[in-house]
Amino acid sequence: MQQQPHACIRLAALRHNFARIQQWAPNSKVMAVIKSNAYGHGDVAVAKALPDCDAFAVATLAEAVRLRQAGIRQDIVLLEGVQSEAQYQQAVTLHLTPVIHEIRQLGWLETYQGTIPACWIMVETGMNRLGFPPKDIALIYHRIKKSHRVTGDIGLMSHFANADNPDDQRNQQQLERLSALTLFDTLPVSMANSAAIMQLPESQLQWVRPGLMLYGASPFLAKDAKQLGLQAVMTVKAQIIAIKVIQAGEEVGYGGDYTAATVKKIGIINMGYGDGLSRQLSNCGFVLWQQKRLAILGRISMDMTCIDLTASTAAIGDEVTIWGESMPIEATAMQAGTIPYELFCQLTRRIPRLYDGKS
């Protein structure tokens, strides 16, 4: 029976990784980053699997709305804040915690009649993406405090640009800019992402924001998840749907980018770039069959991919692993010239997520 490609999500592995985060940062609260549909893992399912998590972070209001509608009651932090007064009103209604990173957002907070449970002030320390310069933070804080619109904590947040390279001196420079603020010792502070949690413990502070490590992948080039004691949460599998033999000199796929040097047995699997299999793996990537790596031949198509079965006994109907258990996504990402984040996030809705074996 033909089975469509799918992603197996092991919630026990997710909880294992969450426990590892608590071990790495025992004195910090955890704000799990579940933006972009929990890096493709399913935000609602991930949130429900982590009832002890202190807060969740998303990028957009729509992501937060989906979590609230699903019954998630923990604090939900909007990392990009709100983008209009109407969005601010909705954040108030849903008891969301916005990040304030530009002056319009501060104005909406001051003028709208309603309260929010907490907020974070984004401090620009060196990434030059979002946030206020350090010299403005005290004024921003006092304006928020004076507004009486925040019933709980007002925190300080910043983001490392180079935490995946722990020896980069710019990490310390960013942390020093944040710690130099007069409010640093009096307010909750959040700086550490996955890489910083593991390699820059001085940045853990009151709150940590794990993302990639929660899903069992490593942010470092020199270390994979297994070396870090993390477990792969997602395993993506496809099925061999056809097998044929080609002769020396015959080409495979669009453009004939692969030419057989000898007689080859090739298999066709039912997954392509329309499912999220990176086209950059064409002619250079591998899949896994019974612990044996099989090369991808030719260009990856929208719905199918050709693989080399010459040295295997694989049969039609057999499953192959694209990434996950026994096939680290870090290695697949390196072959594609990208990062695990992108592979996770580009997995399309056509791929069903099976949680502990159930859809």
Coordinates of C-alpha atoms in Angstrom, one line a residue:
M1 CA 0.0 0.0 0.0
Q2 CA 1.4 3.3 -1.0
Q3 CA 2.0 5.7 1.8
Q4 CA 2.5 9.4 1.4
P5 CA 5.6 11.1 2.8
H6 CA 5.2 12.1 6.4
A7 CA 6.9 13.6 9.4
C8 CA 6.9 11.5 12.6
I9 CA 7.0 13.9 15.6
R10 CA 8.2 12.3 18.8
L11 CA 6.7 14.3 21.7
A12 CA 8.8 12.3 24.2
A13 CA 11.9 13.6 22.4
L14 CA 10.5 17.1 22.6
R15 CA 10.0 16.8 26.4
H16 CA 13.5 15.3 26.7
N17 CA 15.0 18.3 25.0
F18 CA 13.0 20.7 27.2
A19 CA 14.3 18.9 30.3
R20 CA 17.9 19.3 28.9
I21 CA 17.2 23.1 28.6
Q22 CA 16.2 23.2 32.2
Q23 CA 19.4 21.4 33.1
W24 CA 21.5 23.9 31.1
A25 CA 19.7 26.9 32.6
P26 CA 18.4 25.8 36.0
N27 CA 18.0 29.3 37.3
S28 CA 16.1 30.7 34.2
K29 CA 12.5 30.7 33.1
V30 CA 12.0 29.1 29.7
M31 CA 10.3 31.0 26.8
A32 CA 10.0 28.3 24.1
V33 CA 10.2 29.7 20.6
I34 CA 7.4 28.1 18.5
K35 CA 7.2 30.7 15.7
S36 CA 6.8 29.5 12.1
N37 CA 4.5 26.6 13.2
A38 CA 7.1 25.5 15.8
Y39 CA 9.8 25.3 13.1
G40 CA 7.4 23.1 11.1
H41 CA 6.7 20.7 14.0
G42 CA 3.2 22.1 14.7
D43 CA 2.8 24.9 17.2
V44 CA -0.4 23.8 18.9
A45 CA 0.9 20.3 19.4
V46 CA 4.2 21.4 20.7
A47 CA 2.7 23.9 23.1
K48 CA 0.2 21.3 24.5
A49 CA 3.1 18.9 25.0
L50 CA 5.0 21.4 27.2
P51 CA 2.5 22.2 30.0
D52 CA 5.4 23.2 32.4
C53 CA 6.9 25.8 29.9
D54 CA 6.8 29.3 31.4
A55 CA 5.9 31.1 28.1
F56 CA 5.9 30.7 24.4
A57 CA 7.3 33.1 21.8
V58 CA 5.8 33.6 18.3
A59 CA 6.5 36.1 15.5
T60 CA 3.1 37.2 14.5
L61 CA -0.3 38.0 15.9
A62 CA -1.9 35.3 13.8
E63 CA 0.3 32.6 15.4
A64 CA -0.7 33.8 18.8
V65 CA -4.4 33.8 17.9
R66 CA -4.1 30.2 16.8
L67 CA -2.6 29.2 20.1
R68 CA -5.2 31.0 22.2
Q69 CA -8.0 29.5 20.1
A70 CA -6.4 26.1 20.8
G71 CA -6.6 26.7 24.6
I72 CA -3.0 27.6 25.3
R73 CA -3.0 29.7 28.5
Q74 CA 0.6 30.4 29.2
D75 CA 2.1 33.8 28.4
I76 CA 2.5 34.3 24.6
V77 CA 5.2 36.7 23.6
L78 CA 4.9 38.5 20.2
L79 CA 8.5 38.8 19.1
E80 CA 7.7 41.3 16.3
G81 CA 5.2 43.1 18.5
V82 CA 2.0 44.5 16.9
Q83 CA 1.9 46.4 13.6
S84 CA -1.3 48.5 14.0
E85 CA -3.6 49.9 16.7
A86 CA -6.2 47.2 15.8
Q87 CA -3.6 44.5 16.4
Y88 CA -2.7 46.1 19.8
Q89 CA -6.4 46.0 20.7
Q90 CA -6.5 42.3 19.8
A91 CA -3.3 41.7 21.9
V92 CA -5.1 43.2 24.9
T93 CA -8.2 41.1 24.3
L94 CA -6.1 37.9 24.1
H95 CA -3.8 38.8 27.1
L96 CA -0.7 38.7 24.9
T97 CA 2.7 40.0 25.8
P98 CA 4.1 42.2 23.0
V99 CA 7.7 43.2 22.4
I100 CA 8.0 46.9 22.0
H101 CA 10.7 47.7 19.5
E102 CA 9.7 51.0 17.8
I103 CA 8.0 54.2 18.8
R104 CA 4.6 53.6 17.2
Q105 CA 4.1 50.5 19.4
L106 CA 4.9 52.6 22.4
G107 CA 2.2 55.1 21.4
W108 CA -0.5 52.5 21.0
L109 CA 0.4 51.1 24.4
E110 CA 0.1 54.6 26.0
T111 CA -3.2 55.6 24.3
Y112 CA -5.3 52.5 24.1
Q113 CA -7.7 51.9 27.0
G114 CA -6.8 48.4 28.1
T115 CA -4.0 46.5 29.9
I116 CA -1.6 43.8 28.9
P117 CA -0.1 41.3 31.3
A118 CA 3.5 42.2 30.5
C119 CA 5.8 43.5 27.8
W120 CA 9.4 43.4 26.7
I121 CA 11.5 46.3 25.5
M122 CA 13.8 45.2 22.7
V123 CA 17.3 46.6 23.0
E124 CA 19.5 47.0 20.0
T125 CA 22.9 45.7 21.0
G126 CA 24.5 44.9 17.7
M127 CA 22.3 42.9 15.4
N128 CA 20.7 46.0 13.9
R129 CA 17.4 44.4 13.2
L130 CA 14.8 45.4 15.9
G131 CA 15.0 47.6 19.0
F132 CA 15.8 50.9 20.6
P133 CA 19.4 52.1 21.2
P134 CA 20.6 51.6 24.7
K135 CA 20.6 55.4 25.4
D136 CA 16.8 55.5 24.9
I137 CA 15.9 52.5 27.1
A138 CA 15.4 54.3 30.4
L139 CA 13.0 56.8 28.8
I140 CA 11.0 54.1 27.1
Y141 CA 10.7 52.2 30.3
H142 CA 9.5 55.2 32.3
R143 CA 6.9 56.0 29.6
I144 CA 5.6 52.4 29.8
K145 CA 5.6 52.5 33.6
K146 CA 3.8 55.9 33.6
S147 CA 1.1 54.6 31.3
H148 CA -0.2 52.1 33.8
R149 CA -1.1 49.8 30.9
V150 CA 1.1 46.9 32.0
T151 CA -0.1 44.9 34.9
G152 CA 2.9 42.7 35.3
D153 CA 6.6 42.7 34.4
I154 CA 8.3 45.0 32.0
G155 CA 11.4 43.2 30.7
L156 CA 14.5 43.9 28.6
M157 CA 15.2 41.7 25.6
S158 CA 18.0 41.5 23.0
H159 CA 19.3 39.0 20.5
F160 CA 22.7 37.7 19.6
A161 CA 23.9 37.9 16.1
N162 CA 26.7 35.4 16.4
A163 CA 25.9 33.0 19.3
D164 CA 26.5 30.0 17.1
N165 CA 30.2 31.0 17.1
P166 CA 30.8 31.2 20.9
D167 CA 34.4 32.5 20.4
D168 CA 33.2 35.5 18.5
Q169 CA 34.1 38.6 20.6
R170 CA 30.9 40.4 19.4
N171 CA 28.9 38.1 21.7
Q172 CA 30.6 39.6 24.7
Q173 CA 30.2 43.1 23.3
Q174 CA 26.5 42.7 22.9
L175 CA 26.1 41.3 26.4
E176 CA 28.2 44.2 27.8
R177 CA 26.0 46.7 26.0
L178 CA 22.9 45.1 27.6
S179 CA 24.4 44.7 31.1
A180 CA 25.6 48.3 31.1
L181 CA 22.0 49.6 31.2
T182 CA 21.0 51.1 34.5
L183 CA 17.8 48.9 34.5
F184 CA 19.7 45.7 33.9
D185 CA 19.8 44.7 37.6
T186 CA 16.2 45.6 38.3
L187 CA 14.2 44.1 35.4
P188 CA 13.7 40.6 33.9
V189 CA 16.2 40.2 31.1
S190 CA 16.2 37.7 28.1
M191 CA 19.1 37.4 25.7
A192 CA 20.1 33.7 25.3
N193 CA 18.9 31.7 22.3
S194 CA 19.7 28.0 21.8
A195 CA 23.4 28.5 21.1
A196 CA 23.9 30.9 23.9
I197 CA 22.1 28.7 26.4
M198 CA 24.7 26.0 25.7
Q199 CA 27.9 28.0 25.1
L200 CA 27.4 31.4 26.8
P201 CA 26.0 30.6 30.2
E202 CA 26.6 34.1 31.5
S203 CA 23.9 35.2 29.1
Q204 CA 21.1 33.0 30.5
L205 CA 19.9 35.6 32.9
Q206 CA 16.2 35.5 34.1
W207 CA 14.7 34.1 30.8
V208 CA 16.1 31.9 28.0
R209 CA 14.6 31.6 24.6
P210 CA 15.3 28.1 23.1
G211 CA 14.2 27.4 19.6
L212 CA 16.3 25.0 17.4
M213 CA 17.6 22.9 20.4
L214 CA 14.0 22.3 21.5
Y215 CA 13.5 20.3 18.3
G216 CA 16.6 18.3 18.7
A217 CA 19.0 20.0 16.2
S218 CA 22.3 21.7 16.9
P219 CA 23.0 25.4 16.0
F220 CA 26.8 24.6 15.8
L221 CA 28.7 23.4 12.8
A222 CA 31.2 21.4 14.9
K223 CA 28.7 19.6 17.1
D224 CA 25.6 17.6 16.2
A225 CA 22.5 17.1 18.4
K226 CA 23.6 13.7 19.7
Q227 CA 26.9 15.2 21.0
L228 CA 24.8 17.8 22.9
G229 CA 22.5 15.2 24.4
L230 CA 19.5 16.2 22.3
Q231 CA 17.1 13.9 20.5
A232 CA 15.6 14.5 17.1
V233 CA 11.9 15.3 17.4
M234 CA 11.1 15.1 13.7
T235 CA 11.8 12.2 11.3
V236 CA 10.7 12.7 7.7
K237 CA 10.1 9.6 5.6
A238 CA 9.1 8.9 2.0
Q239 CA 8.5 5.7 0.1
I240 CA 10.0 4.0 -3.0
I241 CA 7.2 3.9 -5.6
A242 CA 9.1 2.7 -8.6
I243 CA 12.4 1.0 -9.5
K244 CA 14.1 0.8 -12.9
V245 CA 17.5 -0.1 -14.4
I246 CA 19.3 2.3 -16.7
Q247 CA 22.3 1.7 -18.9
A248 CA 25.6 3.5 -19.0
G249 CA 25.3 6.8 -20.7
E250 CA 21.6 7.2 -19.9
E251 CA 20.5 10.4 -18.1
V252 CA 18.2 10.9 -15.1
G253 CA 15.7 13.6 -14.5
Y254 CA 15.1 17.2 -15.8
G255 CA 18.0 18.6 -17.8
G256 CA 19.8 15.3 -17.7
D257 CA 22.0 16.5 -14.9
Y258 CA 23.0 13.0 -13.9
T259 CA 24.5 10.6 -16.4
A260 CA 25.1 7.0 -15.4
A261 CA 28.7 5.9 -15.8
T262 CA 27.7 2.2 -15.5
V263 CA 24.5 0.2 -15.3
K264 CA 22.4 1.6 -12.4
K265 CA 19.4 0.5 -10.5
I266 CA 17.4 3.7 -9.6
G267 CA 14.5 4.2 -7.3
I268 CA 11.9 6.9 -7.4
I269 CA 10.6 8.2 -4.0
N270 CA 7.3 10.1 -3.6
M271 CA 8.8 13.3 -2.2
G272 CA 10.1 16.4 -4.0
Y273 CA 10.4 20.2 -3.5
G274 CA 6.6 20.5 -3.4
D275 CA 6.8 18.7 -0.1
G276 CA 9.8 20.7 1.2
L277 CA 12.7 18.6 0.0
S278 CA 15.3 21.1 -0.8
R279 CA 16.2 21.3 -4.5
Q280 CA 19.7 22.2 -3.4
L281 CA 20.1 18.5 -2.6
S282 CA 19.9 17.6 -6.3
N283 CA 22.8 15.4 -7.2
C284 CA 24.6 15.8 -3.9
G285 CA 22.2 14.7 -1.1
F286 CA 21.4 11.3 0.5
V287 CA 18.5 9.5 2.0
L288 CA 18.8 6.6 4.5
W289 CA 17.5 3.1 3.9
Q290 CA 18.1 0.5 6.6
Q291 CA 21.1 2.4 7.9
K292 CA 22.6 2.7 4.4
R293 CA 23.0 6.1 2.7
L294 CA 21.6 6.2 -0.8
A295 CA 22.6 9.1 -3.1
I296 CA 20.1 11.4 -4.8
L297 CA 20.6 11.3 -8.6
G298 CA 19.8 14.2 -10.8
R299 CA 17.4 17.1 -10.1
I300 CA 14.8 16.9 -7.4
S301 CA 11.3 17.3 -9.0
M302 CA 8.2 18.8 -7.5
D303 CA 6.8 15.5 -6.3
M304 CA 9.5 12.9 -6.9
T305 CA 13.2 12.3 -6.4
C306 CA 15.5 9.6 -7.9
I307 CA 17.9 7.7 -5.7
D308 CA 20.7 5.2 -6.4
L309 CA 19.7 1.6 -5.4
T310 CA 22.5 -0.1 -7.2
A311 CA 24.2 -1.4 -4.1
S312 CA 21.1 -2.1 -2.1
T313 CA 18.2 -4.7 -2.1
A314 CA 15.6 -2.0 -1.5
A315 CA 12.2 -2.8 -2.9
I316 CA 9.1 -0.9 -4.0
G317 CA 7.2 0.1 -0.9
D318 CA 10.2 0.4 1.3
E319 CA 10.6 3.6 3.3
V320 CA 13.6 5.9 3.3
T321 CA 14.5 8.6 5.8
I322 CA 15.0 12.1 4.6
W323 CA 16.2 13.4 7.9
G324 CA 15.7 12.6 11.6
E325 CA 16.7 9.7 13.7
S326 CA 19.9 8.1 12.4
M327 CA 20.0 10.8 9.7
P328 CA 20.9 14.1 11.4
I329 CA 19.3 17.1 9.8
E330 CA 22.5 19.0 10.4
A331 CA 24.2 16.8 7.8
T332 CA 21.4 17.1 5.4
A333 CA 21.5 20.9 5.8
M334 CA 25.2 21.0 5.2
Q335 CA 24.8 19.0 2.0
A336 CA 22.1 21.5 0.8
G337 CA 24.3 24.5 1.8
T338 CA 21.8 25.8 4.3
I339 CA 20.8 25.5 8.0
P340 CA 18.5 23.1 9.8
Y341 CA 16.1 26.0 10.5
E342 CA 15.3 26.4 6.8
L343 CA 14.8 22.7 6.2
F344 CA 12.4 22.4 9.1
C345 CA 10.4 25.5 8.1
Q346 CA 10.1 24.8 4.4
L347 CA 8.4 21.4 5.0
T348 CA 5.1 22.0 3.4
R349 CA 1.5 21.4 4.6
R350 CA 1.4 18.5 2.1
I351 CA 3.5 16.5 4.6
P352 CA 1.2 15.2 7.4
R353 CA 2.7 15.4 10.9
L354 CA 2.1 12.2 12.9
Y355 CA 2.4 12.8 16.6
D356 CA 3.6 9.7 18.4
G357 CA 2.3 7.7 15.4
K358 CA -1.1 9.5 15.2
S359 CA -2.2 12.3 12.8

